[in-house]
mmCIF file of C-alpha atoms in Angstrom:
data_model
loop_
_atom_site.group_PDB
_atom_site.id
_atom_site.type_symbol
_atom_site.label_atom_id
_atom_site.label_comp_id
_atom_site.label_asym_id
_atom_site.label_seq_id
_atom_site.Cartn_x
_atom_site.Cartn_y
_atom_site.Cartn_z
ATOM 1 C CA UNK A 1 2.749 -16.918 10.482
ATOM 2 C CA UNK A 2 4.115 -13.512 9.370
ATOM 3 C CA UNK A 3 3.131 -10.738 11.283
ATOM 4 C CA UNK A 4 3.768 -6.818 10.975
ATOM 5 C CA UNK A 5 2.831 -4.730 14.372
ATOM 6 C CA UNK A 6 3.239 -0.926 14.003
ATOM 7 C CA UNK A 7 3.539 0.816 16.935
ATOM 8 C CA UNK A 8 4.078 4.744 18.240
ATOM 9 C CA UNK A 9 1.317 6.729 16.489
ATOM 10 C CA UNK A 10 -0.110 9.235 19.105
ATOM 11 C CA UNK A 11 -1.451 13.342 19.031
ATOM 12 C CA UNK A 12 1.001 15.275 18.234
ATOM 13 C CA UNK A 13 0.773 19.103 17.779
ATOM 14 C CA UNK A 14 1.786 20.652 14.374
ATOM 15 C CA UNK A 15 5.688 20.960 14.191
ATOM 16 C CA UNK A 16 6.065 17.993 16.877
ATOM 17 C CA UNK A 17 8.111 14.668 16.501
ATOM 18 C CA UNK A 18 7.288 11.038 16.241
ATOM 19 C CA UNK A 19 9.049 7.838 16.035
ATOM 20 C CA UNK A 20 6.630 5.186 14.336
ATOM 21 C CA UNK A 21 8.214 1.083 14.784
ATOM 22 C CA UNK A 22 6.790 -1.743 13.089
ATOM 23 C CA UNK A 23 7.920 -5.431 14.465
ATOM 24 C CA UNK A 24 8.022 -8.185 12.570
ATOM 25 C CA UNK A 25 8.274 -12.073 12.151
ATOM 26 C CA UNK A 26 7.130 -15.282 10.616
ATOM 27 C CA UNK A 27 9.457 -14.155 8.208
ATOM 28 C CA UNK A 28 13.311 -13.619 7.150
ATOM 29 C CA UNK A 29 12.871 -10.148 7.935
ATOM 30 C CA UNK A 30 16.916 -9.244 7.024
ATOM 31 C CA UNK A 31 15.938 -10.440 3.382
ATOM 32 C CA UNK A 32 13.298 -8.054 2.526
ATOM 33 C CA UNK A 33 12.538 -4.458 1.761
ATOM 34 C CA UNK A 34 9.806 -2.960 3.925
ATOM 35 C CA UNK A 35 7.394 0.196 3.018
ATOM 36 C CA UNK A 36 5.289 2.347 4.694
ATOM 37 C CA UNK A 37 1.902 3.507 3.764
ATOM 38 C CA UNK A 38 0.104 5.794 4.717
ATOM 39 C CA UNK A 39 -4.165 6.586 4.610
ATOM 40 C CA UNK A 40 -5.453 9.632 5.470
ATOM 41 C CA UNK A 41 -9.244 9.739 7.023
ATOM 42 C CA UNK A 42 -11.323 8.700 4.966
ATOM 43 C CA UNK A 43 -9.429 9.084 1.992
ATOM 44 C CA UNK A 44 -6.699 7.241 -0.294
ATOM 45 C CA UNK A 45 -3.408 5.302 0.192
ATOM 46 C CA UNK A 46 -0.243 7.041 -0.302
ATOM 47 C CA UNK A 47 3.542 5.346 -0.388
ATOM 48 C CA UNK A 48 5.504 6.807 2.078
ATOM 49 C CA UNK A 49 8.998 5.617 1.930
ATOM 50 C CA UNK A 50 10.772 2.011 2.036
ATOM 51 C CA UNK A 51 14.390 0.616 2.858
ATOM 52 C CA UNK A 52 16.230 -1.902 1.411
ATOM 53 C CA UNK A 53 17.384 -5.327 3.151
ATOM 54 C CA UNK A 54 20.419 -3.822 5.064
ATOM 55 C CA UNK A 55 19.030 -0.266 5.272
ATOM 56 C CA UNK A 56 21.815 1.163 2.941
ATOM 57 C CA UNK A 57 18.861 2.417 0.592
ATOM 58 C CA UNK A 58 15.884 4.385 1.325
ATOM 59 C CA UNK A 59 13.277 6.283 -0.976
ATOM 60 C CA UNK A 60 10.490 8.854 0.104
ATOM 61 C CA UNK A 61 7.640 10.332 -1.515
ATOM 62 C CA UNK A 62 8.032 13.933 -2.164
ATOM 63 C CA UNK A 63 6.252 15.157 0.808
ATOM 64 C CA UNK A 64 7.966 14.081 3.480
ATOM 65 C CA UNK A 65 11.879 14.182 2.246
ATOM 66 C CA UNK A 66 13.971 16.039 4.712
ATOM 67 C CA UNK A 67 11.297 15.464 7.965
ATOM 68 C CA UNK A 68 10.895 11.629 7.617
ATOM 69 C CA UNK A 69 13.327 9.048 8.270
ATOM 70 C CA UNK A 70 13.070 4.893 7.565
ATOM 71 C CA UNK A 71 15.716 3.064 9.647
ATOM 72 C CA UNK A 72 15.946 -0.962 10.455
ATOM 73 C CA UNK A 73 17.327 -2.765 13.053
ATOM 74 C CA UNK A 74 17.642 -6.613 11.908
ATOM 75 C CA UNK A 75 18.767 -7.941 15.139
ATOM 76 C CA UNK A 76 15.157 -7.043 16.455
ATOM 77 C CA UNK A 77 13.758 -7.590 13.094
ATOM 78 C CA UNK A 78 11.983 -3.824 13.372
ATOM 79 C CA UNK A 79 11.845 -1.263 11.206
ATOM 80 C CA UNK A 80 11.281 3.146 12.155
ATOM 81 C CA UNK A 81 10.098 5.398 10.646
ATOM 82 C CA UNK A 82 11.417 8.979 12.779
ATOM 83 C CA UNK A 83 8.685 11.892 11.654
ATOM 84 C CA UNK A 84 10.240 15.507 12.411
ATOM 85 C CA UNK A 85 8.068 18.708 11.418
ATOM 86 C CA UNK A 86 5.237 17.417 11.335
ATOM 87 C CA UNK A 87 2.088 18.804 9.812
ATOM 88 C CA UNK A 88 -1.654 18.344 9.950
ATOM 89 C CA UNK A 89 -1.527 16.657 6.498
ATOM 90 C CA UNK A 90 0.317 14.293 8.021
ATOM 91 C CA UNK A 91 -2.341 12.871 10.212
ATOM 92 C CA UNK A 92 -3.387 8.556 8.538
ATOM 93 C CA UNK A 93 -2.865 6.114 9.682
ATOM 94 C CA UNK A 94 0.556 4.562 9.178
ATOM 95 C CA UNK A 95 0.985 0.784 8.039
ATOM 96 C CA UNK A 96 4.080 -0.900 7.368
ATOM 97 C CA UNK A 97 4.129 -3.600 4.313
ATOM 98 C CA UNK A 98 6.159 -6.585 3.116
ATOM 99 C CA UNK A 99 7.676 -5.914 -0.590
ATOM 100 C CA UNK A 100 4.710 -5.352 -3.207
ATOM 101 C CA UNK A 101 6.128 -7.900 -5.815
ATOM 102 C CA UNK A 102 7.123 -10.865 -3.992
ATOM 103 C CA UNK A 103 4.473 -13.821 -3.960
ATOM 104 C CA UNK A 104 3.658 -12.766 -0.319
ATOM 105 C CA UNK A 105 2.629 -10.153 1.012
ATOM 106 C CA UNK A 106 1.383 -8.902 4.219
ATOM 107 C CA UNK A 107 -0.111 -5.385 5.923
ATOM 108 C CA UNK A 108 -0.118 -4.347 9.648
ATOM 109 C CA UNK A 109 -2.910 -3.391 11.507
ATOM 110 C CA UNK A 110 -1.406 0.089 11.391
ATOM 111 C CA UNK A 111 -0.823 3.178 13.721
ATOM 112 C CA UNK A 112 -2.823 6.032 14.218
ATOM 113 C CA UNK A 113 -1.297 9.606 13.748
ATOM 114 C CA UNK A 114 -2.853 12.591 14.543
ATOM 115 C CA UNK A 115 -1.191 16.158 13.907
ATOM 116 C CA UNK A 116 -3.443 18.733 15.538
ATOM 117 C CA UNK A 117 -3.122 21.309 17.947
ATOM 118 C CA UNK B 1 6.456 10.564 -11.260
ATOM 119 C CA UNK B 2 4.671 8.093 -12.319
ATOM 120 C CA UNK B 3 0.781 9.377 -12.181
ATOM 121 C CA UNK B 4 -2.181 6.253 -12.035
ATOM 122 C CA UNK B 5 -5.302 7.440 -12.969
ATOM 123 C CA UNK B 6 -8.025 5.044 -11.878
ATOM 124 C CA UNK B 7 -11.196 4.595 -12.906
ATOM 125 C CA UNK B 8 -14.310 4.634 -12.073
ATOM 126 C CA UNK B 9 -13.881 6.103 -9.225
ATOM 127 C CA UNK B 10 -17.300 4.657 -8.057
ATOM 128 C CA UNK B 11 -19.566 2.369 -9.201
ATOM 129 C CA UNK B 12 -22.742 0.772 -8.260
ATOM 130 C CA UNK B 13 -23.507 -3.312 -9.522
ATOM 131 C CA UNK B 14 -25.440 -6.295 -8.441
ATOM 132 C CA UNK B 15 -24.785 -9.325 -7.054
ATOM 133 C CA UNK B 16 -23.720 -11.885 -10.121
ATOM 134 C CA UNK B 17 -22.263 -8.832 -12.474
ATOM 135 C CA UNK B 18 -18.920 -8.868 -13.861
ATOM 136 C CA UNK B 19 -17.144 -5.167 -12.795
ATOM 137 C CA UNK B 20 -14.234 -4.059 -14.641
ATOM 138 C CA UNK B 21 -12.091 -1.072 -13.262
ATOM 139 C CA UNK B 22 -9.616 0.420 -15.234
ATOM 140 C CA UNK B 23 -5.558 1.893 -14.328
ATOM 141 C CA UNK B 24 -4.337 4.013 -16.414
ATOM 142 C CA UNK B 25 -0.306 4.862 -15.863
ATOM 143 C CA UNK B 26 1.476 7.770 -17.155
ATOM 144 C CA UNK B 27 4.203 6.256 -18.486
ATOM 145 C CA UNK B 28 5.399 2.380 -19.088
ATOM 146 C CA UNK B 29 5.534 0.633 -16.178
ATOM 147 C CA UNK B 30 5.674 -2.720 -17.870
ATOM 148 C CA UNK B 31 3.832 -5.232 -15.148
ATOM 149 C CA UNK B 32 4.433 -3.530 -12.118
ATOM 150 C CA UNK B 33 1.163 -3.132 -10.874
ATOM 151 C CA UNK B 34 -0.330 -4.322 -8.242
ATOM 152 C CA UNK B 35 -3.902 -4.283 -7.161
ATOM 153 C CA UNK B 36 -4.832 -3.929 -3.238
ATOM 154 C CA UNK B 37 -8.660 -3.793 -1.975
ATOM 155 C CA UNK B 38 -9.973 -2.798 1.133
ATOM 156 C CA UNK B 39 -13.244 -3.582 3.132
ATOM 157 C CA UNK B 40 -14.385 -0.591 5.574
ATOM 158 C CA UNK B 41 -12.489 -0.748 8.598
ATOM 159 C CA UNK B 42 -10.304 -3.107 7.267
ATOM 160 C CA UNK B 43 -6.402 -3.201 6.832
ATOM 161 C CA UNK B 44 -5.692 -2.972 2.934
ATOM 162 C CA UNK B 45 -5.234 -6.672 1.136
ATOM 163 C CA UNK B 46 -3.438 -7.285 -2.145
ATOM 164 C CA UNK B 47 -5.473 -9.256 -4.531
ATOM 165 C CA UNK B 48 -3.367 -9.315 -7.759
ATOM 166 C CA UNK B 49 0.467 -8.640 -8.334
ATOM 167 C CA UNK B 50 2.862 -8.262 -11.534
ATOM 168 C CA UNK B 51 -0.788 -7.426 -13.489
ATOM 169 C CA UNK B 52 -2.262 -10.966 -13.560
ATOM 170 C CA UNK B 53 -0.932 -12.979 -10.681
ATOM 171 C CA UNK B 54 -3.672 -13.778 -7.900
ATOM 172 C CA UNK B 55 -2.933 -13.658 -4.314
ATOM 173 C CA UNK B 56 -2.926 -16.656 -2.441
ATOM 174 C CA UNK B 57 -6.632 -17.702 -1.100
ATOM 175 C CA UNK B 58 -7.991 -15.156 -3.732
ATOM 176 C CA UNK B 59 -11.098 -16.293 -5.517
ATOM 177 C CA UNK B 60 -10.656 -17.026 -9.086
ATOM 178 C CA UNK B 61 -13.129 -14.815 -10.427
ATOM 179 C CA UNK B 62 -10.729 -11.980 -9.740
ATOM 180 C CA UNK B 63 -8.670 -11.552 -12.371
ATOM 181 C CA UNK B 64 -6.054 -9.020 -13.558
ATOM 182 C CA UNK B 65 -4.532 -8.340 -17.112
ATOM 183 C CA UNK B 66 -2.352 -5.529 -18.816
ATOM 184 C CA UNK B 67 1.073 -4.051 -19.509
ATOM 185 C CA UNK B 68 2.713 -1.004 -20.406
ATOM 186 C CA UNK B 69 0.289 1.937 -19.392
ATOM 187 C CA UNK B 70 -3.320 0.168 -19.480
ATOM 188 C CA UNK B 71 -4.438 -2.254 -16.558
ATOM 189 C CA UNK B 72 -7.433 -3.963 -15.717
ATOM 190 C CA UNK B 73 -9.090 -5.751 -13.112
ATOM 191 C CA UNK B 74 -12.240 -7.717 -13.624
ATOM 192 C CA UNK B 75 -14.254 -9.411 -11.098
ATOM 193 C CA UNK B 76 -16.506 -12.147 -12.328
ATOM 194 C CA UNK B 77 -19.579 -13.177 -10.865
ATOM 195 C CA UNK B 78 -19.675 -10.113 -8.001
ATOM 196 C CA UNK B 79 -20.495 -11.771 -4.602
ATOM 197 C CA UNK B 80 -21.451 -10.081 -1.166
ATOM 198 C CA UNK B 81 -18.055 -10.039 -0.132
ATOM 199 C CA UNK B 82 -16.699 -8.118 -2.939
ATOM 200 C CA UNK B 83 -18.406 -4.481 -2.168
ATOM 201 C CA UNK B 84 -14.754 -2.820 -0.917
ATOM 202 C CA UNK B 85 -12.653 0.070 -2.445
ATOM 203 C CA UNK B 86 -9.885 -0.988 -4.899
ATOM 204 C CA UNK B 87 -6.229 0.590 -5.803
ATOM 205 C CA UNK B 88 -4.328 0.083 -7.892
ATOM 206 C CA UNK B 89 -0.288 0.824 -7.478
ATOM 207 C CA UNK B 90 2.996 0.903 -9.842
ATOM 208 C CA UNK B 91 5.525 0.047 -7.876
ATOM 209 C CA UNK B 92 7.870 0.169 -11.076
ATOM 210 C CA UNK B 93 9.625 3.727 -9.792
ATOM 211 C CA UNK B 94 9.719 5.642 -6.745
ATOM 212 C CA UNK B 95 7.830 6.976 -5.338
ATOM 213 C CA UNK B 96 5.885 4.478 -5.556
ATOM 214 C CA UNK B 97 2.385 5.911 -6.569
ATOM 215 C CA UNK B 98 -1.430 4.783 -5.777
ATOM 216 C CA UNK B 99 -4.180 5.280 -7.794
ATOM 217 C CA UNK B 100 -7.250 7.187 -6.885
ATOM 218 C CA UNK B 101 -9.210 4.083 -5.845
ATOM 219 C CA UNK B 102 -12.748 2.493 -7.023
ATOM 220 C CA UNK B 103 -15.596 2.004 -4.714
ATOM 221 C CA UNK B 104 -17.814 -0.746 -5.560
ATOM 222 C CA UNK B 105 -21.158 -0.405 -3.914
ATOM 223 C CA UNK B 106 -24.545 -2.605 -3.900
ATOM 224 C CA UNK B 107 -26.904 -1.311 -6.498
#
């Protein structure tokens, strides 16, 4: 069974760090890209960033390039996501996903953020 | 970027309608679309992916269809289970981008 568990999300006060980790298996984990996405309260979904298989390619949506950071470790099949300077637009919930085209395809339960002081 | 302009962005129907919701993309993204729904309080769940293919356990009367810049998907025969917010997304460039979303409610 695959399985995606974020973890990390706390309160945080505006400028503050946090390092978000989603673990996963049922799956080959070193094979696949992984995104996260993000949904603020009550709103929309918004693509935050993804890595490639070996973590030698990463993308970000505008928003969050130069304070976010995706990182994988495939000996513990877990993927980071390290979120500097934070702001109170930051505040969703965080989910991390398997690759949107393959004939899989799975969510976490995702990880609350909250940016407020 | 690649802007996805969804609509409607809400809608009301019945119970046995057939609900069509419309992405619109703002430049060719050939079939790299995927459409995700989500119940309240609910983790997101892809439905549809590369335009037209369903989802594994996904009813059959959801069905997607398009290419280029104009996507739909239709749901046949709308059953209980159905009233949820839909998305679509291109995942053809980064970033990848969302559209607006489409809540179906009960009329």
């Amino acid at each position: 069974e695959v399985k995606l568990v974020e973890s990390g999300g706390d309160l945080v006060q505006p400028g503050g760090s946090l390092r978000l980790s989603c673990a996963a298996s049922g799956f080959s984990f070193r094979s696949y890209w992984i995104n996260w996405v993000r949904q603020t309260p009550g709103k929309g979904l918004e693509w935050v960033a993804n890595i490639n298989e070996d973590g030698s390619r990463t993308n970000y949506v505008d928003s969050v390039k130069g304070r976010f950071t995706i990182s994988r470790d495939n000996a513990k099949n877990s993927v980071f996501l390290q979120m500097n300077s934070l702001r109170v637009e930051d505040t969703a919930v965080y989910y991390c996903t398997t690759p949107f085209d393959v004939s899989w395809h799975h969510w976490g339960q995702g990880t609350p953020v909250t940016v407020s002081s | 970027d690649i802007q996805m302009t969804q609509s409607p962005s809400a809608m009301s129907a019945s119970i046995g309608d057939t609900v069509t919701i419309t992405c619109r993309a703002s430049q060719d993204i050939r079939n790299d679309l995927v459409w995700i729904h989500q119940k309240p309080g609910k983790v997101p769940k892809r439905l549809i992916y590369s335009a037209s293919n369903l989802d594994s356990g996904v009813p059959s009367r959801f069905s997607g269809s398009g290419s280029g810049t104009e996507f739909t998907l239709t749901i046949n025969t709308l059953q209980p289970e159905d009233f949820a917010t839909y998305y679509c997304l291109q995942r053809r460039s980064h970033p990848f981008t969302f559209g607006g979303g489409t809540k179906v409610e009960i009329k």
